[in-house]
Coordinates of C-alpha atoms in Angstrom, one line a residue:
X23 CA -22.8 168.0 -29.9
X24 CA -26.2 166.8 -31.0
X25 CA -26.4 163.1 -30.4
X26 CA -29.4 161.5 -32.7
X27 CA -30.6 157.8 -32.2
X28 CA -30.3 155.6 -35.5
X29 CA -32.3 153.1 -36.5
X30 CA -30.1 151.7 -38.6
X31 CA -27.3 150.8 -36.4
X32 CA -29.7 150.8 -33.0
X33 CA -26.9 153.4 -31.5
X34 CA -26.8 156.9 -30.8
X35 CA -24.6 158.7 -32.6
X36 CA -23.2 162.3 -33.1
X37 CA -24.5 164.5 -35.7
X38 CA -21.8 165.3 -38.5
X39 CA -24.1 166.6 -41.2
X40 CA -22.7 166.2 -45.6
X41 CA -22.4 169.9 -45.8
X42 CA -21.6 172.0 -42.5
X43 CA -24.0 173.7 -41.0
X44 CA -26.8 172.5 -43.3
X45 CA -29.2 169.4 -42.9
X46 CA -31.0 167.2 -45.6
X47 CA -34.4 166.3 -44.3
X48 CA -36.9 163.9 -45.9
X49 CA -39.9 162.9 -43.5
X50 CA -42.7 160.2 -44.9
X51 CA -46.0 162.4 -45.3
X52 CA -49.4 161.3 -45.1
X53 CA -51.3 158.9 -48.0
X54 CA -54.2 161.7 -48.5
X55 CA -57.2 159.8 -48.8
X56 CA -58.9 160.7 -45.0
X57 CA -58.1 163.6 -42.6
X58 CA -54.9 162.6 -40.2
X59 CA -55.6 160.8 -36.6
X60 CA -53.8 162.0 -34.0
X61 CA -50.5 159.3 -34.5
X62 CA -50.2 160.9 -38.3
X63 CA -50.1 164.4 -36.1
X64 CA -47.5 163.4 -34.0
X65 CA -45.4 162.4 -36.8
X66 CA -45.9 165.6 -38.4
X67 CA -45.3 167.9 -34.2
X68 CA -42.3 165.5 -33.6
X69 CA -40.4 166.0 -36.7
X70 CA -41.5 169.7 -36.6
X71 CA -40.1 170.0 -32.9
X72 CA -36.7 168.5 -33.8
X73 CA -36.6 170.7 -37.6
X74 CA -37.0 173.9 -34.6
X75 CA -34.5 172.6 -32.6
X76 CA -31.9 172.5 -35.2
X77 CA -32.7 175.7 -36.6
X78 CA -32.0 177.1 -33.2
X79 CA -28.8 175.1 -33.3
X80 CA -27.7 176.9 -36.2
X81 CA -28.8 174.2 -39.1
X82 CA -30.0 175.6 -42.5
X83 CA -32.5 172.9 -42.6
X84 CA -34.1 171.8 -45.8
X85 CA -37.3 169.9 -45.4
X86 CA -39.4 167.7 -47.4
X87 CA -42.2 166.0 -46.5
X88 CA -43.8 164.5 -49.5
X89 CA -48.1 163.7 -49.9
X90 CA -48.6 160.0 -51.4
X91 CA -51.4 161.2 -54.2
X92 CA -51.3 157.8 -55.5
X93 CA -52.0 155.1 -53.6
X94 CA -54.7 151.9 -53.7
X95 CA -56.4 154.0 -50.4
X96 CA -57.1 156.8 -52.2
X97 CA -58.5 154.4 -55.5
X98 CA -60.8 153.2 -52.9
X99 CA -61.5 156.7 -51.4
X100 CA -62.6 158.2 -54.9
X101 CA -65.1 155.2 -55.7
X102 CA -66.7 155.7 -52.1
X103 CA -66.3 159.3 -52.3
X104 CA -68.0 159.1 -56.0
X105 CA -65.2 161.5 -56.5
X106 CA -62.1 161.4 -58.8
X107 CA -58.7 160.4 -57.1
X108 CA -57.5 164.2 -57.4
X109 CA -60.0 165.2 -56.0
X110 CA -59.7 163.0 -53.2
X111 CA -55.9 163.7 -53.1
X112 CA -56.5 167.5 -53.1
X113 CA -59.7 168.0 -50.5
X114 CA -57.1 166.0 -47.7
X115 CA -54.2 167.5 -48.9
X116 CA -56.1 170.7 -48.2
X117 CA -57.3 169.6 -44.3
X118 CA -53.7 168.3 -43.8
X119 CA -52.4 171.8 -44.4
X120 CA -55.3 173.2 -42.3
X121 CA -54.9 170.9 -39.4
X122 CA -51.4 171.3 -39.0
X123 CA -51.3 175.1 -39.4
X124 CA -53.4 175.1 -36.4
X125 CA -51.0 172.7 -34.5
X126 CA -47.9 175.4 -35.7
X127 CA -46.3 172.6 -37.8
X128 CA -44.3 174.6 -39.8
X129 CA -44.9 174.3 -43.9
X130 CA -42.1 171.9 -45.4
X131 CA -39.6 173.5 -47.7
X132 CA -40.8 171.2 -50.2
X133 CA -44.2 169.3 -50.1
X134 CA -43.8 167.1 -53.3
X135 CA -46.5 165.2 -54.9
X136 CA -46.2 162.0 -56.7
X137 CA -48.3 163.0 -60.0
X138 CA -45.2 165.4 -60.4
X139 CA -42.9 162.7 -60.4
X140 CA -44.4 159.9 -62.8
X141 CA -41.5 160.8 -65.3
X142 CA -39.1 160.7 -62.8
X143 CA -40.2 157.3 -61.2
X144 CA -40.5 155.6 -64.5
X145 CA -36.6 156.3 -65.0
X146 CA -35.6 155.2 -61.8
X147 CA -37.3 151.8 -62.3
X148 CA -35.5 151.3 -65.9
X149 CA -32.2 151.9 -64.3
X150 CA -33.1 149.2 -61.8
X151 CA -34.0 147.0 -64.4
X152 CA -31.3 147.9 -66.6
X153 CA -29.3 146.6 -63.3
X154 CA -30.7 143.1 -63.0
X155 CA -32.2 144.3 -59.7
X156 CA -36.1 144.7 -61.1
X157 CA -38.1 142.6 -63.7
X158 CA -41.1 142.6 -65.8
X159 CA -44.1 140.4 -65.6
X160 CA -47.2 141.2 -67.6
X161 CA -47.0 144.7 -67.4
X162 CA -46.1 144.7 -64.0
X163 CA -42.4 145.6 -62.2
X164 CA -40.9 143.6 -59.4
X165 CA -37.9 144.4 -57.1
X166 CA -35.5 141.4 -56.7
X167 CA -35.1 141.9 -52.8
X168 CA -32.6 139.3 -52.3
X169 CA -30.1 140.7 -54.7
X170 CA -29.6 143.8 -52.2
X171 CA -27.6 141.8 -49.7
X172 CA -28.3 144.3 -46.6
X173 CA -32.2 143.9 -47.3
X174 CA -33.9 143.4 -43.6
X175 CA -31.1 145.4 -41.8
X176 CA -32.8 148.8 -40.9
X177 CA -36.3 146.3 -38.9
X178 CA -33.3 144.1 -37.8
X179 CA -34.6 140.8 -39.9
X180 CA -33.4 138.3 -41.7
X181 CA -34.2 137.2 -45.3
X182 CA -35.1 133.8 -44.2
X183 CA -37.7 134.9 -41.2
X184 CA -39.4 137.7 -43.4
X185 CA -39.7 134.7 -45.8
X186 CA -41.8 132.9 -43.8
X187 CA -44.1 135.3 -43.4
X188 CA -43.9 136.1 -47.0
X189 CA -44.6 132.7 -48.3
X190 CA -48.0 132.5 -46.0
X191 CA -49.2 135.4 -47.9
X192 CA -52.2 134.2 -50.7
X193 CA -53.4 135.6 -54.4
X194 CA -52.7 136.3 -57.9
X195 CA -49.6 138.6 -57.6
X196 CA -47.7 136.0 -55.2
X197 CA -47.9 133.6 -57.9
X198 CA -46.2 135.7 -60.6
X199 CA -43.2 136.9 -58.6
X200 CA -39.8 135.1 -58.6
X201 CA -39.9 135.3 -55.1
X202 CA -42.2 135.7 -52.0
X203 CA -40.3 138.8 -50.7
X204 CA -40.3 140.8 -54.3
X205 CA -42.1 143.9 -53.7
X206 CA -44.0 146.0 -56.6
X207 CA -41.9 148.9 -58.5
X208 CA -45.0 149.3 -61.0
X209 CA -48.4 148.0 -61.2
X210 CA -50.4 147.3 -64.1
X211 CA -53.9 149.5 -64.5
X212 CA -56.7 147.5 -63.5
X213 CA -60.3 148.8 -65.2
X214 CA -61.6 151.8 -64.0
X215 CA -58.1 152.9 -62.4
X216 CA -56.2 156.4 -62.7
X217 CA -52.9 155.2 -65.1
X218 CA -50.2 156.5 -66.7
X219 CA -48.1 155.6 -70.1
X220 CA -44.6 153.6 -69.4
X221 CA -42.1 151.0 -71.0
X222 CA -44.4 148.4 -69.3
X223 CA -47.9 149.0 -70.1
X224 CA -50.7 151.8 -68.4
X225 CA -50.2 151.6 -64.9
X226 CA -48.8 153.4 -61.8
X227 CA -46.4 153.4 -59.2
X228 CA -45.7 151.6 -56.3
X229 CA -46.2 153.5 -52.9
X230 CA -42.2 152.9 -51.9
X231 CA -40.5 154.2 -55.1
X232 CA -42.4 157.2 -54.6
X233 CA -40.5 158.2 -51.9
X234 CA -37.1 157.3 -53.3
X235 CA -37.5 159.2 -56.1
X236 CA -38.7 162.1 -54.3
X237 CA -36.4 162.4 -51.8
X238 CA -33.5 162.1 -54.4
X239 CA -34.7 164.7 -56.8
X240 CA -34.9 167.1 -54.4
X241 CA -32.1 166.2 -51.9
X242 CA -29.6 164.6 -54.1
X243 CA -28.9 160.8 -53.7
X244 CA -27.7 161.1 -49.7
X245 CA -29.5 162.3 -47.0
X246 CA -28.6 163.5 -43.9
X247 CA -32.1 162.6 -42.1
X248 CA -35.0 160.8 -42.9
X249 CA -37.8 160.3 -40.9
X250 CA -41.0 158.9 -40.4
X251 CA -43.5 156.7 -38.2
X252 CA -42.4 153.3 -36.2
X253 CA -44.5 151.3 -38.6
X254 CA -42.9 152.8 -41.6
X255 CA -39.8 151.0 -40.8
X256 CA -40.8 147.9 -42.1
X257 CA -41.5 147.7 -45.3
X258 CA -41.7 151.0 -46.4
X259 CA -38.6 152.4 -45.5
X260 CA -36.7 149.3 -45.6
X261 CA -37.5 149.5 -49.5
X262 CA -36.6 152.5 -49.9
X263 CA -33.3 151.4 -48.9
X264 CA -32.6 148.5 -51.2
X265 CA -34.2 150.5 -54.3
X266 CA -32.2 153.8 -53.9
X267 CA -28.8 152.2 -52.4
X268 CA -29.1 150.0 -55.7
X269 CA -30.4 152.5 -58.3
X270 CA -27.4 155.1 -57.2
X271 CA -24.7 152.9 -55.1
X272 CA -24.5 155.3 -52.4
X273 CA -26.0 155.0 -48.9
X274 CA -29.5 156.5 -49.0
X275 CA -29.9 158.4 -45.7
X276 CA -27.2 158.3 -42.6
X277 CA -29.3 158.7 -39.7
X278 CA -32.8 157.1 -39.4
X279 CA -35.1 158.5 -37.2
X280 CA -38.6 157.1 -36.4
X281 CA -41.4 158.5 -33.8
X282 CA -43.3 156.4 -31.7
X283 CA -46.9 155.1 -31.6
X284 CA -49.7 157.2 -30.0
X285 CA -51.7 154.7 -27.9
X286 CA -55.3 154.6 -26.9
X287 CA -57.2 153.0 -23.8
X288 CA -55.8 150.8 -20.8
X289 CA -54.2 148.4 -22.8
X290 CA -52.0 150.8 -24.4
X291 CA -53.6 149.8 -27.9
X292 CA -51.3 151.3 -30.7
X293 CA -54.0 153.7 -32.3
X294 CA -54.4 153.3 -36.2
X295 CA -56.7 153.3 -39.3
X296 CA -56.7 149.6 -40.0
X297 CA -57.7 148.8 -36.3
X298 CA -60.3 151.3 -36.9
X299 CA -59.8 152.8 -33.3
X300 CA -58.2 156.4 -34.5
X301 CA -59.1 159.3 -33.8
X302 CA -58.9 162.6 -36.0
X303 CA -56.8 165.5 -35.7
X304 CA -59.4 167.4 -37.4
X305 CA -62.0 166.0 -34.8
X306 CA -60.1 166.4 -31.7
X307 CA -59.4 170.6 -32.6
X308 CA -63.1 170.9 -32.9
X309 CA -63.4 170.6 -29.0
X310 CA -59.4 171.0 -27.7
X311 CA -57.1 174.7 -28.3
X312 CA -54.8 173.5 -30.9
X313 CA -52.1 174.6 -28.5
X314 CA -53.0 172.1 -26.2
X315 CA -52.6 169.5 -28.9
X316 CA -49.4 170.7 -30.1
X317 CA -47.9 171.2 -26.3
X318 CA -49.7 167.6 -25.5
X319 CA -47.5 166.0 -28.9
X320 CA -44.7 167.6 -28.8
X321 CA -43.4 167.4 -25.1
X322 CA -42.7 163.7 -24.7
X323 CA -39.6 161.8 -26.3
X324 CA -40.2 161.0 -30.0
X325 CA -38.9 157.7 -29.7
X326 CA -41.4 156.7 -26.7
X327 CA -45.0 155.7 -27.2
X328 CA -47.4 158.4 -26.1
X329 CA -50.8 157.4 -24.7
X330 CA -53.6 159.4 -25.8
X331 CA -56.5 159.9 -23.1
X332 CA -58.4 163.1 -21.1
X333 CA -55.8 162.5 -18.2
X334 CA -53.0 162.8 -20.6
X335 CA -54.5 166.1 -22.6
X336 CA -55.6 167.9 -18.9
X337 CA -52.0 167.3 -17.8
X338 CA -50.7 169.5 -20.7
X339 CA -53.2 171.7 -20.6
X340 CA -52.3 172.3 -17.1
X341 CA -48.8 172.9 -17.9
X342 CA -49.2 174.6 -20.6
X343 CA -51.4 177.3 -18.7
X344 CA -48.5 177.6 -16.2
X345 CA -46.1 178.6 -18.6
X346 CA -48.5 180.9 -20.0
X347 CA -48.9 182.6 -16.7
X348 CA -45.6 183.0 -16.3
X349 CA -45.4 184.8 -19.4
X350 CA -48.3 187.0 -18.8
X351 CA -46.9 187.9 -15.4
X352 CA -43.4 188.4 -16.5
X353 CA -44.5 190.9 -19.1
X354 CA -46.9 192.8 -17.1
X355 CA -43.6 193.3 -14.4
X356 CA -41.8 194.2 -17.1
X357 CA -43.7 197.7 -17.4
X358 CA -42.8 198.7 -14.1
X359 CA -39.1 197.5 -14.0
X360 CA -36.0 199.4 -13.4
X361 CA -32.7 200.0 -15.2
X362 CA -30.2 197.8 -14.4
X363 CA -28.9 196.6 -11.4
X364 CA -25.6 195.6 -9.8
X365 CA -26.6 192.1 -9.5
X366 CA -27.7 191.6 -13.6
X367 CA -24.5 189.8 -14.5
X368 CA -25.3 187.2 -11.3
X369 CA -28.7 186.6 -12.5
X370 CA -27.8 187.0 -16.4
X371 CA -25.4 183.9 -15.8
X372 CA -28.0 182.1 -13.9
X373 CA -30.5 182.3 -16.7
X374 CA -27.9 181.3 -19.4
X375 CA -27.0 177.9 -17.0
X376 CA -30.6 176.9 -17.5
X377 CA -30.2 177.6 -21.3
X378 CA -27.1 175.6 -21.2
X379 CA -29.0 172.8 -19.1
X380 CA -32.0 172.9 -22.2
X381 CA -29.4 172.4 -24.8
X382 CA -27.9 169.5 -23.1
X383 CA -31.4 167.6 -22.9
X384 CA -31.9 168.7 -26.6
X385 CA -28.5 167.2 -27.6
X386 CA -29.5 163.6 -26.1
X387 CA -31.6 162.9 -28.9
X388 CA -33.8 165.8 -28.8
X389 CA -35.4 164.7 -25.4
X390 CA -38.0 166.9 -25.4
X391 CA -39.3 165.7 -21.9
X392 CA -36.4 166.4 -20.1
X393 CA -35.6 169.6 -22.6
X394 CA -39.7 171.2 -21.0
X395 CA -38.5 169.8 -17.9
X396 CA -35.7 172.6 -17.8
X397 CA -37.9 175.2 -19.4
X398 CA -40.3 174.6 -16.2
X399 CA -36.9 175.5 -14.0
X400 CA -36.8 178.4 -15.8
X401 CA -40.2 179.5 -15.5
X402 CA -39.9 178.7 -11.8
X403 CA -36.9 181.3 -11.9
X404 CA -38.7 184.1 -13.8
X405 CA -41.5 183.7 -11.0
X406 CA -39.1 184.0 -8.3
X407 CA -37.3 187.1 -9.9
X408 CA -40.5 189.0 -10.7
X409 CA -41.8 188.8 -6.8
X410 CA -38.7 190.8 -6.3
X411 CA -39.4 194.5 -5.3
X412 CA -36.7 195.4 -7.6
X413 CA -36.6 194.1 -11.1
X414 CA -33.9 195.0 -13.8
X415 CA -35.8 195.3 -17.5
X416 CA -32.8 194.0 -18.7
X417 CA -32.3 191.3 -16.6
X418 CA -35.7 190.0 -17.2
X419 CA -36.0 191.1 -20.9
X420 CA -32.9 188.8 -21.1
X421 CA -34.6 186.0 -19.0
X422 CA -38.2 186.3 -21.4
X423 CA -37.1 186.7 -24.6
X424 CA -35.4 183.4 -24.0
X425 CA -38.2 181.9 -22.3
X426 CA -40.2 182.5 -25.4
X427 CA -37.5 181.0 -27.5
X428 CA -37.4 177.4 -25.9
X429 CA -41.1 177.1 -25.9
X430 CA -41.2 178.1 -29.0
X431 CA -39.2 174.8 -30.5
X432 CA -41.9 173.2 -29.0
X433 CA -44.5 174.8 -31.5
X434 CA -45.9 177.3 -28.7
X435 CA -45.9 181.1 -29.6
X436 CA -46.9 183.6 -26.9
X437 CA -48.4 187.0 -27.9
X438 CA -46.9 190.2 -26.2
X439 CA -50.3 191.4 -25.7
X440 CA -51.3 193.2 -22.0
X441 CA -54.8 192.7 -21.1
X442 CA -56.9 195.4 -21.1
X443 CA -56.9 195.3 -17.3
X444 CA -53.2 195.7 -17.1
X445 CA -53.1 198.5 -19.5
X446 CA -55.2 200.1 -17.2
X447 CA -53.6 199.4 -14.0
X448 CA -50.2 201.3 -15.8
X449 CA -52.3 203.8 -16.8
X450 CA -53.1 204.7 -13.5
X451 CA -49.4 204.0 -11.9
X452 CA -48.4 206.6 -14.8
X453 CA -51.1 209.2 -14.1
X454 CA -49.6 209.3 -10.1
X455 CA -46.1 209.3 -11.3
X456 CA -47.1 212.8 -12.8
X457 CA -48.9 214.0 -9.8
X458 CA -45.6 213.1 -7.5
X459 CA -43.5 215.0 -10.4
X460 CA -41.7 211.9 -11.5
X461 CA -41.8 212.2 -15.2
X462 CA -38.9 209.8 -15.7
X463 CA -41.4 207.1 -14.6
X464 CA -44.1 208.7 -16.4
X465 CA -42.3 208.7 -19.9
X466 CA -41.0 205.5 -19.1
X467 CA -44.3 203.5 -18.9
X468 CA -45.5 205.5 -22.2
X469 CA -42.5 204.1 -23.6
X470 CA -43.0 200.8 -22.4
X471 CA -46.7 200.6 -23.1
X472 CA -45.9 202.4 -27.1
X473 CA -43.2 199.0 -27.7
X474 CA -46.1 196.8 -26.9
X475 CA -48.8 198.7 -29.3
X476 CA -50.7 200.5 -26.7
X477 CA -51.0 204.3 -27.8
X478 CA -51.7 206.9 -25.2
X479 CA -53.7 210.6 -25.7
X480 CA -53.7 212.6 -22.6
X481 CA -56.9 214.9 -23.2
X482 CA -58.3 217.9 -20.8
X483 CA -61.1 214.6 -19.7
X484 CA -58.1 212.3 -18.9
X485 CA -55.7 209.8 -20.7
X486 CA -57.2 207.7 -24.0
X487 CA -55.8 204.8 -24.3
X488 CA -56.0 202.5 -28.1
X489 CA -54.0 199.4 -29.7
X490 CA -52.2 200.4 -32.7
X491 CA -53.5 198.6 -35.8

C-alpha cells in the first residue's frame, strides 16, 4: 500500500485514490519568463519519478502541469526583452519543453495555459463574489482571506501571525484592501500592460486563481494529488485552497505533496532566482549528459533538500556508469547463454525478492534513495549471476528486463545496443561453433544477434555483419 506524506495534515497516509485505479494529478509549472534553474528541474524530475512509479503500480495517471503565461515576471521580461509578453511566454515555454525532454521528463497529459482560461477565471471570480468571499475596488478584485476559516492550515499558520507580517508590508494596494491578508483575484491594467475585458474593468488575473481554475476544468473540483515546490506552499498554494474550497465547497486536493529545495555552496544556501544565485538547467546540459542530471535529481527523497555541487554530480555520474555497466555486461552474456536450468525457479524467486524489496522503499513515500538503493542490490546480483560459467537466458532475461524497468522510473532508459566490438567477438564464437559442427550454437547466436538488429551475410570472403535500419 503506497503510503504518501501530506502536507496538509503533516502525516503519512495511505493512498485511496476518488476513482480506483486512476489518479488526478495537478503539479504547479513554471512562470515562463527565463529558462528553469536546476530547483524548477527538480520539481519537474521529482514529480515525473513519482507519475512513473504509479504507472508501474498500476495507476491511470492523469497529469497536468500548467505554464503561468501571465504573470508581472514575464510583463517585466517582454519590456527587457523588447519583446511582446507572448512572445516571451512562448520562446520559454519552448526551452522548458526542450530541457526537460532531454532530462526524460515525460510530457504532461495536459499542459494548460492561462490565456486559454481568461473566460474561465473571470467566472470563477464572480461566483466568489457572488458569495461574499471577494470584492471590488476600483477595478481591482480582492479575496476576503479571513472568511475561509481554515486559511493558514496547509504552512501551519495562524491568521494572527501571517497578520503581522502582512501589516508591515507598504504601498498603494495595501491601502485599498479591507484587510492586510486579502490577496488579488483580478488586477486592474496599468498603461502599457497586456489586459483583458471583465465585469471589473481591463485587467488580468491574479497568479493563484490561475491554478484553481485550471486544475478544476480539467480535473473536476477534487483532486487526488497536487504538487509543487516547498516555497509554493505558502502563499500560492494555500490560496488556492481558500478560493477553490470556497468557490465549489468541496475539499480541493486530498494529498499535498511538495519537493524540497536544491541547495548551493557550504552553507546549504536554498538556490533561487530572487537570491540571484541559480543556476540553469539549460546551462548546466551544455557541459553535463542529461542522464547525469536526471539520475543526479531524481535519486534522492523528494521531500529532502538536495545540495547541488561537482561532488554531488560525480557521485551520480559514478553510479550511474555502474549501472550502465551492468547492463552492457548483462546483455553481452546474454548472447552466449543457455536454455534453462534446474536452478531458474531458485534464482527467478531471488530476483523477484529484490523487486519486492524496491516496491517496499517506493511505497514509503516514494523514497527514491532507498528505492536505487535496492536497484544497486540487484545490479550487484546480475554481476554475480553473469560470472557464472553457466547462465540461463531466461533466468537472466527475467533478471534484465526488470533491471531496466526500475531504472527506468527513475527517468533512465538503456539502449539494447552491442558494441561493435561485441558483435564481433560473437561473430567469431559463431564462426568456431560451425567449424566444431555445433550448429545449435551457431543458429542460436544468429538468432540472438537478429533480436538485437544485427543482420548477418555469410559470403564465400567470410561473414558481413550490418544494423538493421
Amino acid at each position: 500500500m503506497i503510503k504518501i506524506y501530506n502536507t496538509l495534515t503533516r502525516e503519512k497516509e495511505e493512498f485511496h485514490p476518488i476513482t480506483e485505479g486512476k489518479v488526478k494529478m495537478y503539479v504547479c509549472g513554471p512562470t515562463v519568463y527565463n529558462y528553469i534553474h536546476i530547483g524548477n528541474g527538480r520539481s519537474a524530475v521529482s514529480f515525473d519519478t513519482i507519475r512513473r512509479y504509479l504507472e508501474f503500480r498500476g495507476y491511470d495517471v492523469d497529469y497536468v502541469s500548467n505554464f503561468t503565461d501571465v504573470d508581472d515576471k514575464i510583463i517585466r521580461a517582454a519590456k527587457e526583452l523588447e519583446i511582446t509578453t507572448p512572445e516571451v511566454a512562448e520562446r520559454f515555454i519552448k526551452a522548458f519543453m526542450e530541457d526537460t525532454s532531454q532530462l526524460n521528463v515525460k510530457p504532461a497529459d495536459h499542459h494548460p495555459r492561462v490565456v486559454d482560461y481568461i473566460q474561465n477565471i473571470i467566472e470563477f471570480i464572480q461566483v466568489l463574489i457572488d458569495k461574499d468571499y471577494a470584492y471590488v475596488v476600483d477595478g481591482d478584485v480582492y479575496y476576503r482571506t479571513r472568511k475561509f476559516a481554515e486559511y493558514g492550515r496547509l504552512s501551519d499558520q495562524s491568521v494572527d501571525e501571517l497578520e503581522v507580517g502582512a501589516s508591515q508590508r507598504t504601498g498603494a494596494e495595501q491601502q485599498v484592501k479591507e484587510d492586510p491578508l486579502d490577496f488579488a483575484l483580478w488586477k486592474n491594467a496599468k498603461q502599457g500592460e497586456v489586459f483583458w475585458s471583465s465585469p471589473w474593468g481591463n485587467g488580468r488575473p491574479g497568479w493563484h486563481i490561475e491554478c484553481s481554475v485550471m486544475a478544476t476544468q480539467l480535473l473536476g473540483d477534487t483532486l487526488d494529488i497536487h504538487g509543487g515546490g516547498q516555497d509554493l506552499e505558502f502563499p500560492h498554494h494555500e490560496n488556492e485552497i481558500a478560493q477553490s474550497e470556497a468557490k465549489t465547497g468541496e475539499k480541493f486536493a486530498n494529498y499535498w505533496m511538495h519537493n524540497g529545495y536544491v541547495t548551493i555552496g557550504e552553507d546549504d544556501e536554498k538556490m533561487s532566482k530572487s537570491l540571484g544565485n541559480f543556476v540553469t538547467v539549460h546551462e548546466i546540459l551544455q557541459e553535463i549528459d542529461p542522464q547525469v542530471v536526471r539520475f543526479f535529481l531524481a535519486t534522492t527523497q523528494y521531500r529532502r533538500p538536495l545540495r547541488y555541487s561537482q561532488k554531488t554530480l560525480t557521485e551520480a555520474n559514478n553510479n550511474l556508469q555502474r549501472l550502465k555497466n551492468t547492463y552492457e555486461n548483462a546483455v553481452f552474456r546474454l548472447n552466449n547463454a543457455t536454455n534453462s536450468l534446474t536452478d531458474d525457479n531458485e534464482k527467478i524467486a531471488e530476483v523477484n525478492q529484490l523487486i519486492n524489496q524496491f516496491i517496499t522503499a517506493m511505497d514509503d513515500d516514494f523514497n527514491a534513495a532507498n528505492g536505487i538503493t535496492v536497484v544497486y542490490e540487484l545490479a550487484k546480483w546480475v554481476n554475480r549471476y553473469i560470472e557464472q560459467d553457466t547462465v540461463s537466458y531466461e533466468v537472466l532475461r527475467f533478471a534484465l528486463d526488470n533491471f531496466i524497468e526500475l531504472v527506468a522510473i527513475f527517468g533512465i532508459v538503456f539502449e539494447e545496443n552491442l558494441a561493435d566490438e561485441q558483435v564481433e567477438q560473437l561473430i567469431e564464437e559463431r564462426n568456431q561453433a560451425r567449424k566444431n559442427k555445433d550448429f545449435a550454437r551457431s543458429d542460436e547466436i544468429r538468432d540472438q544477434l537478429k533480436e538485437q538488429g544485427i543482420i548477418l551475410e555469410d559470403t564465400p570472403q567470410g561473414t558481413r555483419w550490418r544494423r538493421k535500419s
